[in-house]
């Protein structure tokens, strides 16, 4: 499809990934369809995956119960220097957005759970960025919370790796060639709660933005509110579809692909008069991965557009600017 077709869409496509169960031949079939979607839209629904509905719903139920706790209990888990914990409403403003001038904080609260790193892990002891244990609700307040989350994270990691391999093939790279960058993936499971939204100009559940990382895999509840921007400046709804994840390209994948794949702006506005819960899972490279344009995405006609960058450096610049809890006092804590 010609480059002029990038961003020219009026609906989000659906990709059946059940062919993963057929091995390498199935991956190639998925990759062929995936490439078109990621080149021209950057968003799609995934169906036919192996993540059980019961697991998705169990995490959503735990998210609801967590956010129903008294604020003073949630604040006991307030985000720490390792970017793990509770993020209260009005404390996240996407000032690094490349698609809008954002000055007002998002109308959401969330619990951030990253890849688990033991307190005595060498990376944690060395105080490397984002390396430390998660903050978990007290067992007497939320019994069973941790095993439900850990089971789901394992399942989402498996799906993330499947999609990573399909993306590798879609970009014309050899099978397994980018897998070493995900030996110790940087992952985030964000349990988001969007209260019913006030009708006030300039307020969003999540302001227009692009995601930072490799791919996002989003499970929505039945409320809706996610919208994706096309090149005609129209906001296209991405309504909930049962048993699917919404997947989108993040900025680091766009950069890695030399902008062959597009990281598309999106936003959340909760106009439903109901509370909304979502659970995005962000599957990203290791913090020490050097990200530079892939050989298959560079040519004499298409020279590399970006300097190489360590993923960890790229990520921390954005996190530190967008979250109040990442201020100097928080990082020194």
Coordinates of C-alpha atoms in Angstrom, one line a residue:
X1 CA 0.0 0.0 0.0
X2 CA 1.5 3.4 -0.8
X3 CA 2.7 5.7 1.9
X4 CA -0.2 8.1 1.1
X5 CA -2.5 5.5 2.6
X6 CA -0.9 5.8 6.1
X7 CA -3.5 6.9 8.5
X8 CA -6.3 6.6 6.0
X9 CA -8.8 4.5 8.0
X10 CA -12.3 4.7 9.4
X11 CA -12.4 1.6 11.5
X12 CA -10.0 -0.6 13.5
X13 CA -9.3 -4.0 11.8
X14 CA -9.5 -7.4 13.5
X15 CA -6.7 -10.0 13.2
X16 CA -7.2 -13.6 14.0
X17 CA -4.0 -14.9 15.5
X18 CA -5.1 -18.5 16.1
X19 CA -2.6 -19.5 13.3
X20 CA 0.1 -19.2 16.0
X21 CA -0.8 -22.7 16.9
X22 CA 0.3 -23.9 13.5
X23 CA 4.0 -23.0 14.1
X24 CA 6.3 -21.1 11.7
X25 CA 3.9 -21.3 8.8
X26 CA 1.1 -19.8 10.9
X27 CA 3.4 -17.0 12.1
X28 CA 4.1 -16.1 8.4
X29 CA 0.4 -15.9 7.6
X30 CA -0.2 -13.6 10.6
X31 CA 2.9 -11.5 9.8
X32 CA 1.7 -10.8 6.2
X33 CA -1.6 -9.4 7.4
X34 CA -0.1 -7.7 10.4
X35 CA 2.4 -5.7 8.3
X36 CA -0.4 -3.9 6.4
X37 CA -2.2 -2.9 9.6
X38 CA 0.9 -1.7 11.4
X39 CA 2.2 0.3 8.4
X40 CA -1.0 2.1 7.8
X41 CA -3.1 2.2 11.0
X42 CA -0.9 1.2 13.9
X43 CA -3.9 -0.3 15.7
X44 CA -5.8 -3.5 15.4
X45 CA -7.9 -6.0 17.5
X46 CA -6.4 -9.4 18.2
X47 CA -8.7 -12.4 18.5
X48 CA -8.0 -16.1 18.6
X49 CA -5.3 -15.7 21.3
X50 CA -4.6 -18.1 24.1
X51 CA -5.3 -15.8 27.1
X52 CA -8.4 -17.2 28.8
X53 CA -11.5 -15.0 29.2
X54 CA -11.6 -16.0 32.9
X55 CA -8.1 -14.6 33.4
X56 CA -8.9 -11.3 31.8
X57 CA -12.1 -11.0 33.9
X58 CA -10.4 -12.0 37.1
X59 CA -7.9 -9.2 36.7
X60 CA -10.7 -6.7 36.0
X61 CA -12.5 -7.9 39.1
X62 CA -9.3 -7.4 41.2
X63 CA -8.9 -3.9 39.7
X64 CA -12.4 -2.9 40.6
X65 CA -11.9 -4.2 44.2
X66 CA -8.6 -2.4 44.5
X67 CA -9.9 0.9 43.3
X68 CA -12.9 0.5 45.7
X69 CA -10.5 0.6 48.7
X70 CA -10.4 3.8 50.7
X71 CA -8.0 6.4 49.3
X72 CA -5.8 6.2 52.5
X73 CA -5.3 2.5 51.8
X74 CA -4.4 3.0 48.2
X75 CA -2.0 5.8 49.1
X76 CA 0.0 3.4 51.2
X77 CA 1.1 2.0 47.8
X78 CA 1.8 5.4 46.3
X79 CA 4.2 5.2 43.3
X80 CA 7.8 4.6 44.4
X81 CA 11.1 5.4 42.7
X82 CA 10.9 2.2 40.6
X83 CA 7.6 3.4 39.0
X84 CA 5.6 0.8 40.8
X85 CA 2.5 1.5 42.8
X86 CA -0.6 3.7 43.0
X87 CA -1.0 6.8 40.8
X88 CA -3.8 9.0 42.2
X89 CA -6.1 11.0 39.9
X90 CA -4.7 14.4 38.7
X91 CA -1.1 13.4 39.0
X92 CA -0.2 12.3 35.5
X93 CA 0.0 14.9 32.7
X94 CA 1.3 13.8 29.3
X95 CA 3.6 16.8 28.7
X96 CA 5.7 14.8 26.3
X97 CA 2.8 14.2 23.9
X98 CA 3.9 14.9 20.3
X99 CA 0.3 15.2 19.1
X100 CA -1.3 17.8 21.5
X101 CA -0.2 20.5 24.0
X102 CA -1.3 18.8 27.2
X103 CA -1.6 21.0 30.3
X104 CA -4.2 19.3 32.3
X105 CA -3.8 16.0 34.2
X106 CA -5.5 12.8 33.1
X107 CA -8.8 12.0 34.8
X108 CA -7.8 8.5 35.9
X109 CA -6.2 6.6 38.7
X110 CA -4.2 3.4 38.4
X111 CA -2.0 0.8 40.0
X112 CA 1.2 0.2 38.1
X113 CA 2.7 -3.3 38.2
X114 CA 5.9 -3.9 36.4
X115 CA 8.2 -6.9 35.8
X116 CA 9.0 -8.3 39.2
X117 CA 12.5 -7.7 40.4
X118 CA 13.5 -9.1 43.8
X119 CA 14.9 -6.6 46.4
X120 CA 18.2 -8.5 46.5
X121 CA 18.5 -8.7 42.7
X122 CA 21.9 -7.2 41.6
X123 CA 20.1 -4.7 39.4
X124 CA 17.9 -3.6 42.4
X125 CA 20.9 -3.4 44.7
X126 CA 22.7 -1.3 42.2
X127 CA 19.7 1.1 42.0
X128 CA 19.4 0.7 38.3
X129 CA 16.3 2.5 36.9
X130 CA 12.9 0.7 37.3
X131 CA 14.5 -2.3 39.0
X132 CA 12.8 -3.3 42.2
X133 CA 9.8 -5.3 43.6
X134 CA 6.2 -4.4 43.0
X135 CA 4.0 -3.0 45.6
X136 CA 1.2 -5.3 46.4
X137 CA -2.1 -4.7 48.4
X138 CA -2.0 -6.2 51.8
X139 CA -3.2 -9.8 51.8
X140 CA -5.9 -9.1 54.4
X141 CA -7.4 -6.3 52.2
X142 CA -7.1 -8.1 48.8
X143 CA -6.6 -11.8 49.4
X144 CA -5.6 -13.6 46.2
X145 CA -4.7 -10.5 44.3
X146 CA -1.1 -11.3 43.6
X147 CA -1.5 -14.8 42.1
X148 CA -4.3 -13.6 39.8
X149 CA -2.1 -10.8 38.5
X150 CA 1.0 -13.0 38.2
X151 CA -0.9 -15.6 36.2
X152 CA -2.2 -12.9 33.8
X153 CA 1.3 -11.3 33.4
X154 CA 2.7 -14.7 32.4
X155 CA 0.0 -15.2 29.9
X156 CA 0.4 -11.6 28.5
X157 CA 4.2 -12.1 28.3
X158 CA 3.6 -15.2 26.2
X159 CA 1.3 -13.3 23.8
X160 CA 3.7 -10.4 23.7
X161 CA 6.5 -12.7 22.6
X162 CA 4.3 -14.2 19.9
X163 CA 3.5 -10.8 18.5
X164 CA 7.1 -9.8 18.7
X165 CA 8.1 -12.8 16.5
X166 CA 5.3 -11.9 14.0
X167 CA 6.5 -8.3 13.9
X168 CA 10.0 -9.5 13.3
X169 CA 8.9 -11.4 10.2
X170 CA 6.6 -8.6 9.1
X171 CA 9.6 -6.3 9.1
X172 CA 11.6 -8.7 6.9
X173 CA 14.0 -9.7 9.6
X174 CA 15.1 -13.3 10.3
X175 CA 13.1 -15.3 12.8
X176 CA 14.4 -14.7 16.3
X177 CA 16.6 -11.8 15.4
X178 CA 15.1 -9.2 17.8
X179 CA 14.3 -11.7 20.5
X180 CA 17.6 -11.0 22.4
X181 CA 16.3 -7.5 23.1
X182 CA 13.5 -9.1 25.1
X183 CA 15.6 -11.4 27.2
X184 CA 14.6 -9.3 30.2
X185 CA 11.6 -7.4 28.9
X186 CA 10.4 -4.2 30.4
X187 CA 6.7 -4.8 31.1
X188 CA 3.9 -2.8 32.7
X189 CA 0.4 -3.9 33.7
X190 CA -1.6 -0.8 34.5
X191 CA -4.9 -1.3 36.3
X192 CA -6.8 1.9 35.2
X193 CA -10.0 3.3 36.7
X194 CA -11.7 6.2 34.8
X195 CA -14.4 7.9 37.0
X196 CA -17.4 9.3 35.2
X197 CA -16.1 12.3 33.4
X198 CA -17.1 15.9 33.9
X199 CA -18.0 17.8 30.7
X200 CA -15.2 20.3 30.9
X201 CA -13.2 21.6 28.0
X202 CA -9.7 20.2 27.9
X203 CA -10.2 17.3 30.3
X204 CA -9.5 13.7 29.2
X205 CA -9.5 10.3 30.8
X206 CA -6.2 10.0 28.8
X207 CA -5.1 13.0 26.8
X208 CA -4.1 12.6 23.1
X209 CA -0.8 10.8 23.0
X210 CA 1.3 8.0 21.5
X211 CA 2.6 5.1 23.6
X212 CA 6.3 5.1 24.5
X213 CA 7.3 1.5 23.9
X214 CA 7.1 -1.5 21.6
X215 CA 3.5 -2.8 21.7
X216 CA 0.5 -2.3 23.9
X217 CA -2.0 -5.0 24.5
X218 CA -5.2 -3.6 26.0
X219 CA -8.2 -5.4 27.5
X220 CA -11.2 -3.1 27.8
X221 CA -14.4 -3.4 29.8
X222 CA -17.7 -2.9 28.1
X223 CA -17.9 0.9 28.7
X224 CA -15.8 2.2 25.7
X225 CA -14.2 5.6 25.3
X226 CA -10.9 4.8 23.4
X227 CA -10.5 6.7 20.2
X228 CA -7.8 6.6 17.5
X229 CA -6.9 9.5 15.3
X230 CA -6.7 9.1 11.5
X231 CA -4.9 11.4 9.0
X232 CA -8.1 13.3 8.3
X233 CA -7.9 14.4 12.0
X234 CA -11.0 12.3 12.8
X235 CA -11.2 10.4 16.1
X236 CA -12.3 6.9 15.3
X237 CA -13.9 4.8 18.1
X238 CA -12.2 1.6 19.2
X239 CA -15.2 0.1 21.0
X240 CA -14.9 -3.0 23.2
X241 CA -15.1 -6.4 21.3
X242 CA -15.4 -9.5 23.5
X243 CA -12.4 -11.8 23.7
X244 CA -10.1 -9.4 21.9
X245 CA -7.2 -7.2 22.8
X246 CA -6.5 -3.9 21.2
X247 CA -2.9 -3.8 20.1
X248 CA -1.0 -0.7 19.0
X249 CA 2.5 0.3 17.9
X250 CA 4.5 2.3 20.4
X251 CA 7.1 5.0 19.6
X252 CA 10.1 2.8 20.1
X253 CA 8.8 0.2 17.6
X254 CA 8.1 3.1 15.1
X255 CA 11.7 4.3 15.7
X256 CA 13.1 0.8 15.4
X257 CA 11.3 0.3 12.1
X258 CA 12.5 3.7 10.8
X259 CA 8.9 4.7 10.7
X260 CA 7.8 1.8 8.5
X261 CA 5.3 1.1 11.3
X262 CA 3.2 4.0 12.6
X263 CA 2.7 5.0 16.3
X264 CA -0.8 6.4 16.1
X265 CA -2.3 9.0 18.4
X266 CA -5.2 7.9 20.7
X267 CA -7.1 9.2 23.6
X268 CA -9.8 8.2 26.2
X269 CA -12.9 10.2 26.9
X270 CA -15.4 8.6 29.3
X271 CA -18.7 10.0 28.1
X272 CA -20.6 7.0 29.3
X273 CA -21.8 8.3 32.7
X274 CA -20.4 5.0 34.0
X275 CA -17.0 4.1 35.6
X276 CA -14.6 2.6 33.2
X277 CA -11.9 0.0 33.9
X278 CA -9.1 -1.0 31.5
X279 CA -5.9 -3.1 31.8
X280 CA -3.2 -2.2 29.2
X281 CA -0.2 -4.4 29.2
X282 CA 3.0 -2.8 27.7
X283 CA 5.6 -5.2 26.3
X284 CA 8.9 -3.4 25.8
X285 CA 12.6 -4.3 25.2
X286 CA 15.1 -4.7 28.0
X287 CA 16.2 -1.4 29.5
X288 CA 19.8 -1.9 28.2
X289 CA 18.7 -2.6 24.6
X290 CA 20.3 -0.4 22.0
X291 CA 17.5 0.6 19.6
X292 CA 18.6 1.5 16.1
X293 CA 16.9 1.2 12.7
X294 CA 16.7 -2.4 11.6
X295 CA 18.7 -3.3 8.5
X296 CA 15.5 -4.3 6.6
X297 CA 14.1 -0.9 7.2
X298 CA 17.0 1.1 5.9
X299 CA 18.1 1.7 2.3
X300 CA 19.7 4.4 0.1
X301 CA 16.2 5.7 -0.6
X302 CA 15.2 5.4 3.1
X303 CA 18.2 6.4 5.3
X304 CA 18.0 6.0 9.1
X305 CA 15.9 8.8 10.6
X306 CA 17.0 8.5 14.2
X307 CA 20.2 8.2 16.2
X308 CA 20.6 4.9 18.2
X309 CA 19.3 5.2 21.7
X310 CA 19.3 3.0 24.8
X311 CA 15.7 2.1 25.5
X312 CA 16.1 2.7 29.2
X313 CA 17.3 6.3 28.6
X314 CA 14.5 7.0 26.1
X315 CA 11.9 5.6 28.6
X316 CA 13.1 7.4 31.7
X317 CA 13.1 10.8 30.0
X318 CA 9.4 10.4 29.3
X319 CA 8.4 8.9 32.6
X320 CA 10.3 11.6 34.6
X321 CA 8.5 14.4 32.7
X322 CA 5.0 13.0 32.8
X323 CA 4.5 11.8 36.4
X324 CA 4.6 14.1 39.4
X325 CA 5.8 11.1 41.5
X326 CA 9.0 11.0 39.5
X327 CA 10.1 14.5 40.7
X328 CA 13.4 14.9 42.5
X329 CA 12.0 14.2 45.9
X330 CA 10.5 10.9 44.7
X331 CA 13.5 9.7 42.9
X332 CA 15.6 10.4 46.0
X333 CA 13.3 8.4 48.2

